Tab-separated table of C-alpha atoms and ligand atoms in Angstrom:
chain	number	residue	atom	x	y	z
A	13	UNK	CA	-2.406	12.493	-6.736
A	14	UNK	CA	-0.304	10.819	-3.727
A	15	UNK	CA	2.954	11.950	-5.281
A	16	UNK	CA	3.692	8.098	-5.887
A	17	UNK	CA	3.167	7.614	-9.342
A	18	UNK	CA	2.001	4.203	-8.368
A	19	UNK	CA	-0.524	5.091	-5.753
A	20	UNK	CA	-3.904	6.991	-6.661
A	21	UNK	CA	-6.280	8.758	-3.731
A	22	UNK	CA	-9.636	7.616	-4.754
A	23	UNK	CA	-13.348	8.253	-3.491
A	24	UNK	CA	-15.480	5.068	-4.702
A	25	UNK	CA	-19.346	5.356	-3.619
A	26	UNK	CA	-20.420	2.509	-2.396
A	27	UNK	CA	-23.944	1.439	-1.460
A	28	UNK	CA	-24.529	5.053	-1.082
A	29	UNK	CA	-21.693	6.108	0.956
A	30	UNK	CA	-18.436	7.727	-0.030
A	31	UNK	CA	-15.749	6.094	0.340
A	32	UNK	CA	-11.994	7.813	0.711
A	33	UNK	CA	-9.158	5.111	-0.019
A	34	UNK	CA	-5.435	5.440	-1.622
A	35	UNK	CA	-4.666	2.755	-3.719
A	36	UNK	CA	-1.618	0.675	-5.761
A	37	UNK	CA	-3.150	2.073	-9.424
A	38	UNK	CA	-3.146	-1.664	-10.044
A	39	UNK	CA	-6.149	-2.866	-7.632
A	40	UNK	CA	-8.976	-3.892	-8.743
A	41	UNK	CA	-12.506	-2.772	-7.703
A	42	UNK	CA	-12.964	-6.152	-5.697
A	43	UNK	CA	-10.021	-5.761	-3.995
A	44	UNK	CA	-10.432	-2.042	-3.036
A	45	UNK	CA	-13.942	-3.324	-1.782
A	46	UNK	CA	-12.235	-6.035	0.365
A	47	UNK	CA	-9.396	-4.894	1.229
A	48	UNK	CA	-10.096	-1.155	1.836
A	49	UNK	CA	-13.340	-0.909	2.649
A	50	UNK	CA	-13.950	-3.987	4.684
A	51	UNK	CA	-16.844	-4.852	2.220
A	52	UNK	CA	-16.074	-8.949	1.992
A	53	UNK	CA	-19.546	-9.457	0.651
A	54	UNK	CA	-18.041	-9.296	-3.142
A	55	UNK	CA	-16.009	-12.852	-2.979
A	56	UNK	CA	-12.977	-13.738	-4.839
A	57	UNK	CA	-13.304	-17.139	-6.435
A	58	UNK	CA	-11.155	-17.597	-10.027
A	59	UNK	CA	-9.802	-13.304	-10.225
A	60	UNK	CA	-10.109	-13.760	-13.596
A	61	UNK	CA	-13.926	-12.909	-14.609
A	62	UNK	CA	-14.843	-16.711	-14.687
A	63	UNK	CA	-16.844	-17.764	-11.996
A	64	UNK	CA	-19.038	-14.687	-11.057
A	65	UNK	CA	-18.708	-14.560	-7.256
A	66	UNK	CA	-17.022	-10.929	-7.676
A	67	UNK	CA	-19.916	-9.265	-9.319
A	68	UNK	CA	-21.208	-6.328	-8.224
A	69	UNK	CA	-23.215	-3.509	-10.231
A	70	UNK	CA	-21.359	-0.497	-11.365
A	71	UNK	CA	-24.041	2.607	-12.061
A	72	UNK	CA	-26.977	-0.296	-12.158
A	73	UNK	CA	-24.831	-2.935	-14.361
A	74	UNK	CA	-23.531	-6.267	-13.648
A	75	UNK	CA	-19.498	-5.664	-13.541
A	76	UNK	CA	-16.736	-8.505	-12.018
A	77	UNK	CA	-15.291	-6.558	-9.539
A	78	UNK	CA	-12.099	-8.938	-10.383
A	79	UNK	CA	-12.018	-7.516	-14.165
A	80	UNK	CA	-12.392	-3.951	-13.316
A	81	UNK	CA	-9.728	-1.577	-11.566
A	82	UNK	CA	-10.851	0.635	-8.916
A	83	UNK	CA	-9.397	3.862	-10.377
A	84	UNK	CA	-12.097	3.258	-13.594
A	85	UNK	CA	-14.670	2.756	-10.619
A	86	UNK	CA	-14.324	6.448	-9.347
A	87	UNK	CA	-17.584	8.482	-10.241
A	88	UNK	CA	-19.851	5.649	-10.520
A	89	UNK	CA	-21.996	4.439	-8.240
A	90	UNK	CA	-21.389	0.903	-6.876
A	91	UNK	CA	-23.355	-1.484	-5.365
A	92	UNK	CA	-22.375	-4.735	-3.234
A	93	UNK	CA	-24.725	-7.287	-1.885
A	94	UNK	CA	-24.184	-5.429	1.072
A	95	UNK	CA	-26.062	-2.387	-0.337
A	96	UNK	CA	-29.180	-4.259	-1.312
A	97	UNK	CA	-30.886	-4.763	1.155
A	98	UNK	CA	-32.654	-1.983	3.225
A	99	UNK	CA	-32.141	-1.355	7.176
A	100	UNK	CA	-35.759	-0.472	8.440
A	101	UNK	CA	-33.972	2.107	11.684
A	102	UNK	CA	-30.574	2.009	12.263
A	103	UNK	CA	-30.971	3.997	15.872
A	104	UNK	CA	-32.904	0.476	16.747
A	105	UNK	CA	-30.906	-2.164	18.406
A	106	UNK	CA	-33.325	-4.418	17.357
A	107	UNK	CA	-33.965	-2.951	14.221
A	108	UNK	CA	-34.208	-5.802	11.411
A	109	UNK	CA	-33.041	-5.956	8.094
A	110	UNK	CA	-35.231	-5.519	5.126
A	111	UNK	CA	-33.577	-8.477	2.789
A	112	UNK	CA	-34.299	-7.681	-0.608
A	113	UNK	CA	-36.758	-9.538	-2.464
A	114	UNK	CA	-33.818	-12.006	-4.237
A	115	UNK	CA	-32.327	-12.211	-0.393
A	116	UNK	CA	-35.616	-13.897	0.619
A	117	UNK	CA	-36.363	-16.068	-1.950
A	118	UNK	CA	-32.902	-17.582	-2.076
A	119	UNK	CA	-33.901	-18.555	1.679
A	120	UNK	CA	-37.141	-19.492	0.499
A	121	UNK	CA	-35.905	-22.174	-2.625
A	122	UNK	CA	-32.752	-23.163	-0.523
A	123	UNK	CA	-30.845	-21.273	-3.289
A	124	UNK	CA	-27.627	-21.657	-1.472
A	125	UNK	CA	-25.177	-24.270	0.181
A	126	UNK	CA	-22.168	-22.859	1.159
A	127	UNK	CA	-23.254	-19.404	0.353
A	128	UNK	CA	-19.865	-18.565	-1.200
A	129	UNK	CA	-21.254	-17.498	-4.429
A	130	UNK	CA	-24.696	-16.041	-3.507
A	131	UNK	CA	-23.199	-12.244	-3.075
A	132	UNK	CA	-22.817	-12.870	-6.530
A	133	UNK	CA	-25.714	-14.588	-7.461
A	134	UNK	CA	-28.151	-11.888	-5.692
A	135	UNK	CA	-26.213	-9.143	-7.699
A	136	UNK	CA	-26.069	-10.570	-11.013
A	137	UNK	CA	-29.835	-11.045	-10.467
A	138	UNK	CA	-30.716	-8.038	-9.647
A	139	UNK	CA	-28.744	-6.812	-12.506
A	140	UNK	CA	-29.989	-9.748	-14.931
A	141	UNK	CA	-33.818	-8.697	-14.223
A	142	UNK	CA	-33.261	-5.042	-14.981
A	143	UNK	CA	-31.255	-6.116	-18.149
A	144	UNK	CA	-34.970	-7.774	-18.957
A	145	UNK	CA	-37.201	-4.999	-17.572
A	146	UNK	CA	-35.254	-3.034	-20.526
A	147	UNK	CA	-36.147	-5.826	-23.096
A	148	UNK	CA	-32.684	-6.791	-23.416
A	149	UNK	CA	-32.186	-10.009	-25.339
A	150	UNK	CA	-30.391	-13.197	-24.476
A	151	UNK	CA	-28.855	-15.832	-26.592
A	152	UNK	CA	-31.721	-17.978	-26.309
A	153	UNK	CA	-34.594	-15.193	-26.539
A	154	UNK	CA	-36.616	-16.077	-29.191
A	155	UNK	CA	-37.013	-13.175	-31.101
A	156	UNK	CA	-33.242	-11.509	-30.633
A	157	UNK	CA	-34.707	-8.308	-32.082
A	158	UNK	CA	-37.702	-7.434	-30.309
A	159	UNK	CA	-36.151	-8.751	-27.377
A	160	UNK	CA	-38.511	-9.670	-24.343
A	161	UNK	CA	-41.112	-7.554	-22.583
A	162	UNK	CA	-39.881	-7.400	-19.085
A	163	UNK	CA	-38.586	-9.610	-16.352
A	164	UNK	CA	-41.846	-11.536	-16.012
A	165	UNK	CA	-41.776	-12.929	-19.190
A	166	UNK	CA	-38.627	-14.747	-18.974
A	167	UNK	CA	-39.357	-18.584	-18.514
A	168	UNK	CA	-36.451	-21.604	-16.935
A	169	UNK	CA	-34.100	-21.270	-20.111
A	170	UNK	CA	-33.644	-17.577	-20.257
A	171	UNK	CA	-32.807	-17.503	-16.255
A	172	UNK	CA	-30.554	-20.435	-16.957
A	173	UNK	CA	-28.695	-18.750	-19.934
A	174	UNK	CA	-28.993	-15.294	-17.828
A	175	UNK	CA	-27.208	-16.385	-15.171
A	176	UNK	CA	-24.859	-18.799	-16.467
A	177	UNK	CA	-22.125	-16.540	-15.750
A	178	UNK	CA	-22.275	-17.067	-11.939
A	179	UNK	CA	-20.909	-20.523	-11.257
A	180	UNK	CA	-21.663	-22.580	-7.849
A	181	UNK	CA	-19.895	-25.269	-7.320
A	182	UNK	CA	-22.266	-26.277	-4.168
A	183	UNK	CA	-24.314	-27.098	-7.200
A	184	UNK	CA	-27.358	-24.984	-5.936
A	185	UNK	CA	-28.614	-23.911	-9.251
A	186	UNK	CA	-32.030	-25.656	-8.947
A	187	UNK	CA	-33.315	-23.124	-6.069
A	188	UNK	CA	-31.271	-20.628	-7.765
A	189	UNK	CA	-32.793	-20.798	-10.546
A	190	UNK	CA	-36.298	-20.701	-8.901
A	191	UNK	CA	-35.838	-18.025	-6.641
A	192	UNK	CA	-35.042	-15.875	-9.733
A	193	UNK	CA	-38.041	-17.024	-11.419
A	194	UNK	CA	-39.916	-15.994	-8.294
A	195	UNK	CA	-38.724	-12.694	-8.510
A	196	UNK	CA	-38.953	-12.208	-12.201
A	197	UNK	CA	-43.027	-13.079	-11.833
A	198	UNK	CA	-43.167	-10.108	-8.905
A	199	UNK	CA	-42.722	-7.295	-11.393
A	200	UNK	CA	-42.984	-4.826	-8.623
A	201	UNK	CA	-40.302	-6.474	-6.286
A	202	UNK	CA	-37.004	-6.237	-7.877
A	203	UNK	CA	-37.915	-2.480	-10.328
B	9	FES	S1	-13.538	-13.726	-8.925
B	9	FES	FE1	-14.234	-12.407	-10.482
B	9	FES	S2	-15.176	-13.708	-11.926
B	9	FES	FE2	-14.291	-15.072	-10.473
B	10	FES	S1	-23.667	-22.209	-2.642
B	10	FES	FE1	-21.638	-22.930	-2.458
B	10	FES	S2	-20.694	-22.219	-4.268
B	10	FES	FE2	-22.771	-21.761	-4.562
């Protein structure tokens, strides 16, 4: 409590780190992430859960940081494109950047243009693939009941209709689309 009814003191955890913030009880998580915690990997492109370039994962699952305030974020354990990656030795001034597997194989398939919804993209991936490690269905799994078997088995349509809540208007979904397909087939890279 701030003794502002309006204000909240929060701690959100964030890519592993806790992070202390007071906030208007109105702000959403991808504005706490932007605007408090200098995380601007999360981007802001309709604020109303359309376009996808807010997501995040929230305790593993794919959440629009743009639909979801940061006081119902406290307690769970959020991760930003930032987070995804790993940093091989911080101490090194040349130490280099472990991109996660999605990272490099959006380089790889030129799955970007402007890169303003890839944050995005990479997240709702990562979340997407775990969704099908789990057998989760999709609208356009064949058998809605027994699901699928893991990432690997999902073919062109089911990344399509996967990820066709994350909207690019560079118009990169070709390379997008293959770069998760990539992925998918490494069944040790993204678990
Ligand atoms: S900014 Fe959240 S869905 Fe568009
Ligand atoms: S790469 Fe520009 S919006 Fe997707």
């Amino acid at each position: 409590m701030t003794g502002d009814p309006t204000t909240t003191d929060l701690v959100l955890h964030v890519n592993g780190q806790a992070l202390p913030m007071t906030v208007d009880n109105r702000v959403t998580l991808l504005d706490a992430l932007r605007e408090h915690a200098g995380l601007t990997g999360a981007k802001k492109g309709c604020d109303h859960g359309q376009c996808g370039a807010c997501t995040v994962l929230v305790d593993g699952r794919r959440a629009n940081g743009c639909l979801l305030l940061a006081v119902a974020a406290e307690g769970r354990a959020v991760t930003t494109v930032e987070g995804v990656g790993a940093a091989r030795d911080d101490a090194d001034p040349d130490f280099v950047e472990d991109l996660h597997p999605l990272q490099r194989a959006f380089l790889e398939r030129d799955g970007f243009q402007c890169g303003y919804c890839t944050p995005g993209q990479i997240c709702s991936a990562i979340g997407a693939l775990t969704e099908a490690d789990e057998g989760w269905p999709s609208h356009v799994t064949a058998d809605v009941a027994d699901g699928v078997a893991d990432a690997a088995a999902l073919d062109d349509a089911e990344v399509r209709e996967r990820m066709s809540g994350n909207l690019c208007r560079c118009g990169a979904y070709a390379g997008i689309r293959a770069a998760v397909l990539d992925v998918a087939a490494q069944v040790e890279a993204h678990r």
